[in-house]
PDB file of C-alpha atoms and ligand atoms in Angstrom:
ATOM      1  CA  UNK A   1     168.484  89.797 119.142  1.00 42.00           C
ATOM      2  CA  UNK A   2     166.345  87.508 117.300  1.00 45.00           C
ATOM      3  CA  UNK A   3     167.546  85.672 114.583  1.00 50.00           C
ATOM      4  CA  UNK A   4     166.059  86.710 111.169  1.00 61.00           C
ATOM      5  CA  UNK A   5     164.795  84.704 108.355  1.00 65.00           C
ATOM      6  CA  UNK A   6     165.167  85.911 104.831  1.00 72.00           C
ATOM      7  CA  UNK A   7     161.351  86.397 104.393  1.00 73.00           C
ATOM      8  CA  UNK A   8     159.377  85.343 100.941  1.00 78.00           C
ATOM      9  CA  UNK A   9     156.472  87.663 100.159  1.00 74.00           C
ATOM     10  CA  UNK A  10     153.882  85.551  99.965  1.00 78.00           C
ATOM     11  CA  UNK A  11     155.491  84.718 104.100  1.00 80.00           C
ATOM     12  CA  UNK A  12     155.122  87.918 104.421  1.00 77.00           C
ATOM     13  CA  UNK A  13     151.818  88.507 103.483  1.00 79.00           C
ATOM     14  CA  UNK A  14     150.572  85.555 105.497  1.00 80.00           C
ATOM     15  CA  UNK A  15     152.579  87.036 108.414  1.00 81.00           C
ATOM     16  CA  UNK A  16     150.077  89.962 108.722  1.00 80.00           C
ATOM     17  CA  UNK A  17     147.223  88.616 107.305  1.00 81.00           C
ATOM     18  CA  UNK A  18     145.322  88.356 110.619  1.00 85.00           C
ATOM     19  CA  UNK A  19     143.764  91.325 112.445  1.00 87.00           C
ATOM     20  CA  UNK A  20     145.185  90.891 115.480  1.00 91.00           C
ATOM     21  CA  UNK A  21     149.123  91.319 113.776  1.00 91.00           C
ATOM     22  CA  UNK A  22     148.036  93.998 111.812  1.00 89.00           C
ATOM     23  CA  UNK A  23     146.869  96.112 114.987  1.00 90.00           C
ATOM     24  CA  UNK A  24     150.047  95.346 116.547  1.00 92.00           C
ATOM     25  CA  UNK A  25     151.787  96.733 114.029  1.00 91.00           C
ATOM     26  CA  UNK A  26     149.788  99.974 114.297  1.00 89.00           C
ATOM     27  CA  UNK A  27     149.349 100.210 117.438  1.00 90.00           C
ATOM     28  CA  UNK A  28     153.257 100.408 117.606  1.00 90.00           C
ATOM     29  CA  UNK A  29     153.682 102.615 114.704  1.00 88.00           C
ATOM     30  CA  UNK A  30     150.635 105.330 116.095  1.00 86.00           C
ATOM     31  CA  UNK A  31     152.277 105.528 119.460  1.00 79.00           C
ATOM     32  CA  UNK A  32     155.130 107.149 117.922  1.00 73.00           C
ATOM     33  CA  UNK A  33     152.705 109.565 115.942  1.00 70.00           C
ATOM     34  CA  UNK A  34     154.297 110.220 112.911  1.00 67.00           C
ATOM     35  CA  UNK A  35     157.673 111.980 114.630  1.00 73.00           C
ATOM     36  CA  UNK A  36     160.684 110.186 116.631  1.00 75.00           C
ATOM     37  CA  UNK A  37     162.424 106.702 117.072  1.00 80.00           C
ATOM     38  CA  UNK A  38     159.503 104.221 117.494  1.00 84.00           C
ATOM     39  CA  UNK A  39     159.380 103.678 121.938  1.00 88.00           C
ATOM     40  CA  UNK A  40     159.375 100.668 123.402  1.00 92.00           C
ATOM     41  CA  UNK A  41     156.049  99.159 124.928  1.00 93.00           C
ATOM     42  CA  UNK A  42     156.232  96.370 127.628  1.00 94.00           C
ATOM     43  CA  UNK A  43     154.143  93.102 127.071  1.00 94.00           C
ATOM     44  CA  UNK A  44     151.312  94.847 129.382  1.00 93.00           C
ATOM     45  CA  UNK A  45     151.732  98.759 127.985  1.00 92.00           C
ATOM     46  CA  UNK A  46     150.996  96.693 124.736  1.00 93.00           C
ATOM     47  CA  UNK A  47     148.307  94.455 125.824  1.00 93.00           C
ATOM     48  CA  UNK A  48     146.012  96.865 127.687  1.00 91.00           C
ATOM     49  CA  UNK A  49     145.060  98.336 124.113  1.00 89.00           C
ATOM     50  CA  UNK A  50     143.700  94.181 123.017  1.00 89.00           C
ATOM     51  CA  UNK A  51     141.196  93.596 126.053  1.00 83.00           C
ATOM     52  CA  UNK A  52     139.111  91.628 123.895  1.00 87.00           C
ATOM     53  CA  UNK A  53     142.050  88.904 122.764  1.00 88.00           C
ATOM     54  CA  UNK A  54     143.217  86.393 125.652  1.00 91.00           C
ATOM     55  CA  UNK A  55     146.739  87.172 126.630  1.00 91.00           C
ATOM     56  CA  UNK A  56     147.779  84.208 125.735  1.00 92.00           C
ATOM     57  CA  UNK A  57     146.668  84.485 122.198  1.00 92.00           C
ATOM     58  CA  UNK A  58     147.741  88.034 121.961  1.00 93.00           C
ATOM     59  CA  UNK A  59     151.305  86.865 122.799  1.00 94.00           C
ATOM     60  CA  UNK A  60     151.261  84.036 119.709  1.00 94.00           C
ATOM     61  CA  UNK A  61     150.510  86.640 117.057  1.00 93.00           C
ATOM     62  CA  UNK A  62     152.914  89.269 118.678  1.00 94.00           C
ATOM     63  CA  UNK A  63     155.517  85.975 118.883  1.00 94.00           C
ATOM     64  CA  UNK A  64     154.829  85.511 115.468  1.00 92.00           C
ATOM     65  CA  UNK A  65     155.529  89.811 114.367  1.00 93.00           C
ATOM     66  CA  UNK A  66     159.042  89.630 116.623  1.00 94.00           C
ATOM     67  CA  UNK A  67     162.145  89.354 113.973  1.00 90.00           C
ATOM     68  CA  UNK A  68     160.749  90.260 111.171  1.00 87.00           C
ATOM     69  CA  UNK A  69     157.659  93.215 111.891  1.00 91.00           C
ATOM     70  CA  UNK A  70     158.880  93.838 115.817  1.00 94.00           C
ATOM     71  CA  UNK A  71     161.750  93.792 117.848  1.00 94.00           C
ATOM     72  CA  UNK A  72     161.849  92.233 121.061  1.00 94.00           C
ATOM     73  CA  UNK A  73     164.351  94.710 123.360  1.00 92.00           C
ATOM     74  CA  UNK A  74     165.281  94.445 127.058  1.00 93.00           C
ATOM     75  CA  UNK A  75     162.259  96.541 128.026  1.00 92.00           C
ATOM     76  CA  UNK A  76     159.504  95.527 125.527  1.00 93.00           C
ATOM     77  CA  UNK A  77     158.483  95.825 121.955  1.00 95.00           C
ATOM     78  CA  UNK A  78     159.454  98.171 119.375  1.00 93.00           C
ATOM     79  CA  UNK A  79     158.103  98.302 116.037  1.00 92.00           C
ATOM     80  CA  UNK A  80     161.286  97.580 113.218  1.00 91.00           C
ATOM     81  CA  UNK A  81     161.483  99.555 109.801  1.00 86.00           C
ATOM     82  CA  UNK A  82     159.996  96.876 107.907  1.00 87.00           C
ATOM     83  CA  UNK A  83     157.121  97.266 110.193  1.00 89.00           C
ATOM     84  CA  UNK A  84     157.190 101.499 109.568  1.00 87.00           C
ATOM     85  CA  UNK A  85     157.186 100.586 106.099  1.00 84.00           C
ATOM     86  CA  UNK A  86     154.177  98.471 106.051  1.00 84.00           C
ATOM     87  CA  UNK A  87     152.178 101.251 108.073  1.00 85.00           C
ATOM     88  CA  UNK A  88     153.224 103.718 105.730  1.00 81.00           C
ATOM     89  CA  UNK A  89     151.625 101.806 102.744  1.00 78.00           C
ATOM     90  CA  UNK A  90     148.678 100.794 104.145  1.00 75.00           C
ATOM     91  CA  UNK A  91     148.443 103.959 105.987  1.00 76.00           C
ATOM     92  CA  UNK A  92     149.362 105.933 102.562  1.00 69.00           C
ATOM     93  CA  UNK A  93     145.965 104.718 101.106  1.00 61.00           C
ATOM     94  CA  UNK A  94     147.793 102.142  98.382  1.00 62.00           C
ATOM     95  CA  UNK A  95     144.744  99.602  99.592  1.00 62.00           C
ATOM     96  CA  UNK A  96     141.785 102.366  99.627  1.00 65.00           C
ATOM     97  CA  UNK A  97     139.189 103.369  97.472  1.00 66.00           C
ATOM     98  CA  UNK A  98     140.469 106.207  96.142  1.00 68.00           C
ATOM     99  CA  UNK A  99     138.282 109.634  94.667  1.00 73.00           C
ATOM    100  CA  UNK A 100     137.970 110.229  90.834  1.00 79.00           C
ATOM    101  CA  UNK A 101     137.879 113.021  88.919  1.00 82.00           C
ATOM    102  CA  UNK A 102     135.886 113.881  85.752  1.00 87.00           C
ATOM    103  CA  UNK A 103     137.723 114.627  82.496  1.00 92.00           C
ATOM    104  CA  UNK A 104     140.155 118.060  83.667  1.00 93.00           C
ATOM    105  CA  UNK A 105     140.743 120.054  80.656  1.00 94.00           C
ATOM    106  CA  UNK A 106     144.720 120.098  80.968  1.00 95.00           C
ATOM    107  CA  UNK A 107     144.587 123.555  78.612  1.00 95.00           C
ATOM    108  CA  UNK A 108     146.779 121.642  75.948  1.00 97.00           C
ATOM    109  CA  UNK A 109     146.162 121.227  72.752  1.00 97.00           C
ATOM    110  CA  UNK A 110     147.082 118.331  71.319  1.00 97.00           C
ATOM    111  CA  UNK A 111     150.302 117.808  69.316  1.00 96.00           C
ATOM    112  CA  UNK A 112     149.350 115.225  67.338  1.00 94.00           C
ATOM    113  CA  UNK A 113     145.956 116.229  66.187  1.00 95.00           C
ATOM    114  CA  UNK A 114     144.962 119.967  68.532  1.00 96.00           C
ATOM    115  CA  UNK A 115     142.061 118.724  70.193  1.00 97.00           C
ATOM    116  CA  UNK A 116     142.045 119.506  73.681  1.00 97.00           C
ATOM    117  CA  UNK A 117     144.109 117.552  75.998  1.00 97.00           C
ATOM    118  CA  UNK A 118     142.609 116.081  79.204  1.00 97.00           C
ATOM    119  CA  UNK A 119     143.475 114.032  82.358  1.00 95.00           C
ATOM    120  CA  UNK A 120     141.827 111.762  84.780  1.00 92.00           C
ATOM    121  CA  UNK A 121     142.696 110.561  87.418  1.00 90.00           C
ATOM    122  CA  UNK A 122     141.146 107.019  88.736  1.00 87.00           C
ATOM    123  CA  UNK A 123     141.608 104.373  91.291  1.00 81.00           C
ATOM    124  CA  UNK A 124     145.317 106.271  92.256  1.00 82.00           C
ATOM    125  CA  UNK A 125     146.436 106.654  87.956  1.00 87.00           C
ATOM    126  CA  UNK A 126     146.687 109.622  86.509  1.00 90.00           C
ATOM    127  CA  UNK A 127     146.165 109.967  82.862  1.00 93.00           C
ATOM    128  CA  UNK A 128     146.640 112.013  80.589  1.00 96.00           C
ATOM    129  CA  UNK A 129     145.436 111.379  77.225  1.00 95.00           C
ATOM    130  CA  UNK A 130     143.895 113.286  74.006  1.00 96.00           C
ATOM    131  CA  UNK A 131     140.604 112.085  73.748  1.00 95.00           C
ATOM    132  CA  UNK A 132     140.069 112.003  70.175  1.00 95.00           C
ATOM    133  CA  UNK A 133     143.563 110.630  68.739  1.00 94.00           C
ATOM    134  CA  UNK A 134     144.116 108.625  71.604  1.00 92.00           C
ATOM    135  CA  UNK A 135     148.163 110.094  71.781  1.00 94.00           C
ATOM    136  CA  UNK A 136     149.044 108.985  75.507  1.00 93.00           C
ATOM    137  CA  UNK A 137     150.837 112.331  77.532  1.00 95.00           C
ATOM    138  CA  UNK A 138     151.507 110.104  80.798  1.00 94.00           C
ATOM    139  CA  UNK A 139     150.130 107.058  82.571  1.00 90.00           C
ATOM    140  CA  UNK A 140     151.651 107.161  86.211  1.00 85.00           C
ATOM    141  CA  UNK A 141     151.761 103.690  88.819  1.00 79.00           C
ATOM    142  CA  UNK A 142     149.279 104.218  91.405  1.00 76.00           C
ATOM    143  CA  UNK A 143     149.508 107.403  93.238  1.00 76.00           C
ATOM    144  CA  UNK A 144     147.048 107.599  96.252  1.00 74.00           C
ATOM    145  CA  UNK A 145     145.615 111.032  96.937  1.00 71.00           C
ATOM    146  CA  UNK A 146     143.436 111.553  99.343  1.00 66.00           C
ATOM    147  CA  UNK A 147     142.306 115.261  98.200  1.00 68.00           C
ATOM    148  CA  UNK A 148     141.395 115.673  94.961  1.00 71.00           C
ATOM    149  CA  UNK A 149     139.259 119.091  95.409  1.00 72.00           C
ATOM    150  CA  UNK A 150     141.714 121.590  93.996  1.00 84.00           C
ATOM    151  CA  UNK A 151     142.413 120.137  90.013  1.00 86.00           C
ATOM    152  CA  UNK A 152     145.784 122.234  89.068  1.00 88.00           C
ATOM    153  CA  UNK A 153     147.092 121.097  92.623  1.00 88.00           C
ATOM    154  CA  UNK A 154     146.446 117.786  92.390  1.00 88.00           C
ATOM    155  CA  UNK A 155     147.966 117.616  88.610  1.00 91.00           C
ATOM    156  CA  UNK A 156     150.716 119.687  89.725  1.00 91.00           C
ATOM    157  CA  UNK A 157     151.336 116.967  92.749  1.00 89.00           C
ATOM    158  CA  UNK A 158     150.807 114.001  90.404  1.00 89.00           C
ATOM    159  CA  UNK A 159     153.333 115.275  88.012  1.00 93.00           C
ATOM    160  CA  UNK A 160     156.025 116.040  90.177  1.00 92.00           C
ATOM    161  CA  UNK A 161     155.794 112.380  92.222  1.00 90.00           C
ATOM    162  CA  UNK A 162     155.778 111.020  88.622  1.00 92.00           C
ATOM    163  CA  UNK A 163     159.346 113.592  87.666  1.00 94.00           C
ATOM    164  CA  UNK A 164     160.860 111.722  91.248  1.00 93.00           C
ATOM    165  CA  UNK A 165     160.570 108.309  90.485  1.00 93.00           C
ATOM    166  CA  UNK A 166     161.709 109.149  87.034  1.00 94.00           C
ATOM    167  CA  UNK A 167     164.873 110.893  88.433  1.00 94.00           C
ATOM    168  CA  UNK A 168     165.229 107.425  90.139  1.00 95.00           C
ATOM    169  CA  UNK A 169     164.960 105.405  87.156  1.00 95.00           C
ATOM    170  CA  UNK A 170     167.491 107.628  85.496  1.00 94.00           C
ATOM    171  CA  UNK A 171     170.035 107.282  88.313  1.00 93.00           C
ATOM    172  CA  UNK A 172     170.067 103.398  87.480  1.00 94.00           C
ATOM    173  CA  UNK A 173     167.642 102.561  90.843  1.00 96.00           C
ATOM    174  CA  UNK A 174     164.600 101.343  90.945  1.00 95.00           C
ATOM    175  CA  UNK A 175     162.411 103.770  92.873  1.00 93.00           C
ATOM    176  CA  UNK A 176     160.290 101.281  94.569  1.00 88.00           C
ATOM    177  CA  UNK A 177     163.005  99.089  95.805  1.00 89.00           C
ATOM    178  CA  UNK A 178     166.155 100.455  95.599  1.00 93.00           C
ATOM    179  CA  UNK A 179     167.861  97.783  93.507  1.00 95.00           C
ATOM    180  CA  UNK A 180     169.928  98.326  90.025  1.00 96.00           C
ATOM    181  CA  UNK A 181     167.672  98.183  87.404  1.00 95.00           C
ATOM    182  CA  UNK A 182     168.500  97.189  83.720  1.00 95.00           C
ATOM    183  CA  UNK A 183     167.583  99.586  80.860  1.00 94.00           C
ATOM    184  CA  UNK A 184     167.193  99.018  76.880  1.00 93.00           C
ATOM    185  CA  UNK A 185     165.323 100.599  73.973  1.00 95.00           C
ATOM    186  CA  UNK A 186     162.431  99.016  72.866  1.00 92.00           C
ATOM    187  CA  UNK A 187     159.566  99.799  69.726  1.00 91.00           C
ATOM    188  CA  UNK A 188     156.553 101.822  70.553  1.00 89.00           C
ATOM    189  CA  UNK A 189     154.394  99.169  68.921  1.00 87.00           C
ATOM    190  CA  UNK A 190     156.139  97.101  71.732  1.00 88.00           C
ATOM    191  CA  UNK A 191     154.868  98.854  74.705  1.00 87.00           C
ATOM    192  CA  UNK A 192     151.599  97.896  76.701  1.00 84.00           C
ATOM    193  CA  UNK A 193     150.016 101.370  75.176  1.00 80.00           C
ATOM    194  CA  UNK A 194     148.069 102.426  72.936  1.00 80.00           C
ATOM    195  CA  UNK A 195     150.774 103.482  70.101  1.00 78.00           C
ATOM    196  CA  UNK A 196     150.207 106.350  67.431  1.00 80.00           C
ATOM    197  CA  UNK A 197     152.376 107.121  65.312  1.00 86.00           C
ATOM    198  CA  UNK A 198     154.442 109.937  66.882  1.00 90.00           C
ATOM    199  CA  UNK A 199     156.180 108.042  68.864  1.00 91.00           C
ATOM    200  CA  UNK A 200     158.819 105.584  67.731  1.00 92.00           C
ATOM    201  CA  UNK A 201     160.433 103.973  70.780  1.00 94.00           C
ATOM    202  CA  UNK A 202     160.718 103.895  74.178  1.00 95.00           C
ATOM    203  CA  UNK A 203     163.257 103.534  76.729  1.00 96.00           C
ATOM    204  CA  UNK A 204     162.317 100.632  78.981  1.00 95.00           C
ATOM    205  CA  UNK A 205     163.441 100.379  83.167  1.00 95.00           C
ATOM    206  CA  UNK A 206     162.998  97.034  84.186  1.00 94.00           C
ATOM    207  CA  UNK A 207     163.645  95.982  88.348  1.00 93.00           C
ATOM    208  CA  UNK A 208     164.503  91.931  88.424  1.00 92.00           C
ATOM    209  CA  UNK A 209     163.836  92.182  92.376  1.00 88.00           C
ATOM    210  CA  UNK A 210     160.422  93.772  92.427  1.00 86.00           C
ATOM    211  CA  UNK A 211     159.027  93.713  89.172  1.00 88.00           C
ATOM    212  CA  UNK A 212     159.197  97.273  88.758  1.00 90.00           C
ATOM    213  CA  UNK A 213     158.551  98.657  84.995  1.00 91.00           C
ATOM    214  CA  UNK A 214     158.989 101.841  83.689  1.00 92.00           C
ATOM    215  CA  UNK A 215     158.901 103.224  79.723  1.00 93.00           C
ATOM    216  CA  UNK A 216     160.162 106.671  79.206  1.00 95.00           C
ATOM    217  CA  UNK A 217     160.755 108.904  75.644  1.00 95.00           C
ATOM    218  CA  UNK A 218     163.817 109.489  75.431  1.00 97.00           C
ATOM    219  CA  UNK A 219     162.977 113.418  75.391  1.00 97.00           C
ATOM    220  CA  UNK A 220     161.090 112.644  78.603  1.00 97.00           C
ATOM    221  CA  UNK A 221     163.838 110.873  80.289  1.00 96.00           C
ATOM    222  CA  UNK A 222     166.091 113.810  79.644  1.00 97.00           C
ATOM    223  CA  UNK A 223     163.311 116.400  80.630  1.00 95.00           C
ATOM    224  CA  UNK A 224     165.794 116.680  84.257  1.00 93.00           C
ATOM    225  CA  UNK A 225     169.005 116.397  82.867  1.00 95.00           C
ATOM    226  CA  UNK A 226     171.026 119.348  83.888  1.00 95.00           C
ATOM    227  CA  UNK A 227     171.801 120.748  80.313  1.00 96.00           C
ATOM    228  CA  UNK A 228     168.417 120.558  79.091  1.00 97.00           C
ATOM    229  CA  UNK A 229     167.053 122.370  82.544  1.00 97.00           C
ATOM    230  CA  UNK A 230     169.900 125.563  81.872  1.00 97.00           C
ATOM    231  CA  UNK A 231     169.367 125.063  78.205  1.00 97.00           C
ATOM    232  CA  UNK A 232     165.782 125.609  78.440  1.00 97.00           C
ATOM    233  CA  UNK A 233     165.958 128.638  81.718  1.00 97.00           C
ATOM    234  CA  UNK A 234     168.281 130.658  79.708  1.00 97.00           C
ATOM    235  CA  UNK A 235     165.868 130.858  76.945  1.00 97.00           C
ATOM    236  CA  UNK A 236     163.157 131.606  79.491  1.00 96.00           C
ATOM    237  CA  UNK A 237     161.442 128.417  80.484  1.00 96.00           C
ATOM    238  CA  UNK A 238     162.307 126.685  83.383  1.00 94.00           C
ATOM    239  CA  UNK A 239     160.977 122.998  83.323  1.00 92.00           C
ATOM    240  CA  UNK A 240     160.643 122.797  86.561  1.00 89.00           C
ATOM    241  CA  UNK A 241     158.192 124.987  86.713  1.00 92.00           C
ATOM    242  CA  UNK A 242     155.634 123.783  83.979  1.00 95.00           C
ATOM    243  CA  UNK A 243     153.968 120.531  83.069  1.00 96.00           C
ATOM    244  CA  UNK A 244     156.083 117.779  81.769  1.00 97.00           C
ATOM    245  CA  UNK A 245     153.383 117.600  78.659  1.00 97.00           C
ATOM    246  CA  UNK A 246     153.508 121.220  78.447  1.00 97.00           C
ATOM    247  CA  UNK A 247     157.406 119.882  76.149  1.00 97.00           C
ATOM    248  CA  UNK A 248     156.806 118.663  72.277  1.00 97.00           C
ATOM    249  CA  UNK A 249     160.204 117.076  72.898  1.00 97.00           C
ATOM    250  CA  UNK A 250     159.186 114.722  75.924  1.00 97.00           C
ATOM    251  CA  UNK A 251     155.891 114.142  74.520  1.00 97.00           C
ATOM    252  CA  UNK A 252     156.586 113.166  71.061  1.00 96.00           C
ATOM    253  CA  UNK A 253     159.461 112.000  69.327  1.00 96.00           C
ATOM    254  CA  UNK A 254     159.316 114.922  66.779  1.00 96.00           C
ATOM    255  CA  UNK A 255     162.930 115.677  68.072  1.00 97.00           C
ATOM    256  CA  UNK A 256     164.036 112.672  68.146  1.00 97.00           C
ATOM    257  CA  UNK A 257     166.386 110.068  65.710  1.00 96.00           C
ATOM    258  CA  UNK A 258     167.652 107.291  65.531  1.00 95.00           C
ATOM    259  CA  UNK A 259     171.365 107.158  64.550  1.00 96.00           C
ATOM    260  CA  UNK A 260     171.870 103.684  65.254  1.00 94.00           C
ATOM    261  CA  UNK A 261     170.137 100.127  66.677  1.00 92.00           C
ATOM    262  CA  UNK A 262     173.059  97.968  67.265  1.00 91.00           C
ATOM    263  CA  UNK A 263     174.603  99.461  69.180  1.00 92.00           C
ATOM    264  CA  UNK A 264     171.875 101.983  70.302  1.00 94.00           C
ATOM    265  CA  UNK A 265     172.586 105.363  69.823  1.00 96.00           C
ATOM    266  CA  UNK A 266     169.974 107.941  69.496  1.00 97.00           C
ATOM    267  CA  UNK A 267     170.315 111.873  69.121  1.00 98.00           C
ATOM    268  CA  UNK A 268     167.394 114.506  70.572  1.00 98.00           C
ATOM    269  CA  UNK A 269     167.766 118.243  68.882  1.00 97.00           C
ATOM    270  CA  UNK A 270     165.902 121.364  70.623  1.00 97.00           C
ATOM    271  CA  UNK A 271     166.036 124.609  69.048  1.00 97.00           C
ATOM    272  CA  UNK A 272     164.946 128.170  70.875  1.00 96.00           C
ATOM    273  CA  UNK A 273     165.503 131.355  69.199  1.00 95.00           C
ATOM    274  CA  UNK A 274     168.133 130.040  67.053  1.00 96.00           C
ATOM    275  CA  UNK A 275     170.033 128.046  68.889  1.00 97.00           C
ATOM    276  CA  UNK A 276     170.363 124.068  69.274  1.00 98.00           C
ATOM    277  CA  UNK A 277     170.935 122.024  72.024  1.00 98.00           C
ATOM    278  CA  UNK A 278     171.564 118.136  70.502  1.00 98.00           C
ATOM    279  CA  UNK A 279     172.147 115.611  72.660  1.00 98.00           C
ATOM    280  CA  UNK A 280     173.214 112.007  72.259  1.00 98.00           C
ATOM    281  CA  UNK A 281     171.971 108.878  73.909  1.00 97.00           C
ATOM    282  CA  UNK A 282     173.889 105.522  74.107  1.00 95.00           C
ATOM    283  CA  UNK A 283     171.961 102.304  74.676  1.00 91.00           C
ATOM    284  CA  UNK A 284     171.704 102.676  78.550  1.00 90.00           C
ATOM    285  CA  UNK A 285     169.876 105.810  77.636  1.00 92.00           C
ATOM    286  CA  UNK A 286     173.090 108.163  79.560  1.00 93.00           C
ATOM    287  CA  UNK A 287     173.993 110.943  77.481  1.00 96.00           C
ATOM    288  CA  UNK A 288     177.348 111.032  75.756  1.00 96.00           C
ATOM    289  CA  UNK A 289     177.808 113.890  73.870  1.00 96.00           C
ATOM    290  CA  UNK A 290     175.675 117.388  73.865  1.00 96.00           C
ATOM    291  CA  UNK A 291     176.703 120.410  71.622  1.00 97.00           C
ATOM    292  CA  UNK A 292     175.352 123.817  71.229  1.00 95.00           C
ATOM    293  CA  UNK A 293     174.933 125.524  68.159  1.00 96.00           C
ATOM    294  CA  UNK A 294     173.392 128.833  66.685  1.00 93.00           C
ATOM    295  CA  UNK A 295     172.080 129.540  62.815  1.00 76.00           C
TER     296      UNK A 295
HETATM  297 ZN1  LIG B   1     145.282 114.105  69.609  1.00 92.51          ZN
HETATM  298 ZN1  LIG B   2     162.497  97.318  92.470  1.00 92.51          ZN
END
């Protein structure tokens, strides 16, 4: 076993920044073709794919992978999961050029001001925005598709990968990292967004490890939470199943108050055929009370 450094990222970067490393890596990481426990290459099962770098230069830069990218093992080289992760990024398209997509009508009208609602999706971010008002239905982090032929599937894609990461968030990890992440309400006008006027506040994820950020409606944050999902199926929508813009209450804050600021506490109301489902929010953004009513 080598002995492993705690590893700064701008260490780590510089670790791979050099062709030769970064073929190593995938070289390691293709042999294993997607299924299995990475195998073990000897020094010359590995080398014969380099002809064109000296051995002894190939050896520095693999040297230089071992203990942090690669793991040197009785037999030879085997690529570690930090190295499998790496792959799967760069592999994943994060670094591409990624296809755009004109304006898709998202066949929403808008519930601000009922023009029709469209998304885009460029450089990896979806959007989805009304065009004339501006009202903002969901920005997501970079997503990299590769296909973007079939519209409805690639929205439908787009919006799920956004629901996981916000199941994450909601769970109290960050999605990117796995670390606790810290949550607190902030204003609207706060947010790096355009603001209009239906929406008052935000709850804001924050990761101190990797800088991860994440604001969420409170009616958005709550579109998975188990009462709303049977509140909403047994009067005949299941949100599973539909667009998270296709819900007033995670889009707007129509349905949503604010009982109190210090400490937080903030209520959400949804009413189907008669019948309310209010739920109450403390400043961590977990709910601590829900009733059902009728009339
Ligand atoms: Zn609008
Ligand atoms: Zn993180």
């Amino acid at each position: 076993m080598t002995e492993r450094d705690d590893l700064a990222p701008e260490d780590a970067f510089a670790l791979v920044g050099d062709e030769t490393r970064a073929r190593i890596i995938r070289v390691l990481n293709e042999e294993r073709d997607g299924k299995g426990a990475p195998p073990v290459l000897s020094f010359s099962e590995l080398y014969d794919r380099f002809d064109e770098v000296g051995s002894s230069q190939f050896n520095y830069h693999l040297q230089k992978l071992v203990g942090h990218f690669v793991e040197r093992t009785e037999d030879g080289y085997r690529v570690r999961p930090e190295g499998m992760a790496l792959y799967r990024t760069l592999r994943g398209g994060t670094f591409r050029r990624l296809e755009s997509t004109a304006p898709i009508d998202v066949g929403l009208n808008c519930y601000c001001c009922g023009a029709a609602v469209t998304a885009t999706y460029e450089d990896g971010v979806l959007t989805v925005q009304c065009p004339d008002c501006d009202h903002l239905y969901l920005t997501s982090t970079r997503i990299p598709s590769r296909s973007v032929d079939d519209e409805e599937a690639l929205l439908s894609r787009l919006d799920q990968f956004d629901r996981h990461k916000l199941l994450a968030f909601n769970r109290g990890v960050c999605p990117t990292c796995a670390h606790a992440i810290e949550s607190r309400f902030v204003p609207a006008a706060e947010a790096p967004f355009p603001h209009t006027e239906e929406r008052d506040l935000y709850l804001h994820r924050s990761c101190e490890r990797c800088g991860n950020v994440d604001y969420v409606s409170v009616g958005k944050s709550l579109l998975e939470h188990p009462a709303v999902v049977s509140f909403l199926r047994e009067h005949g929508t299941d949100p599973r199943e539909r667009f998270q813009w296709e819900f007033e209450f995670a889009m707007t804050d129509r349905f949503t108050t604010v009982r109190s600021r210090d400490p937080w506490t903030v209520a959400i109301e949804l009413t189907r055929d008669g019948e309310t489902l209010e739920l109450i929010v403390d400043e961590e953004g977990s709910v601590r009370e829900r009733t059902r009513s009728t009339g």
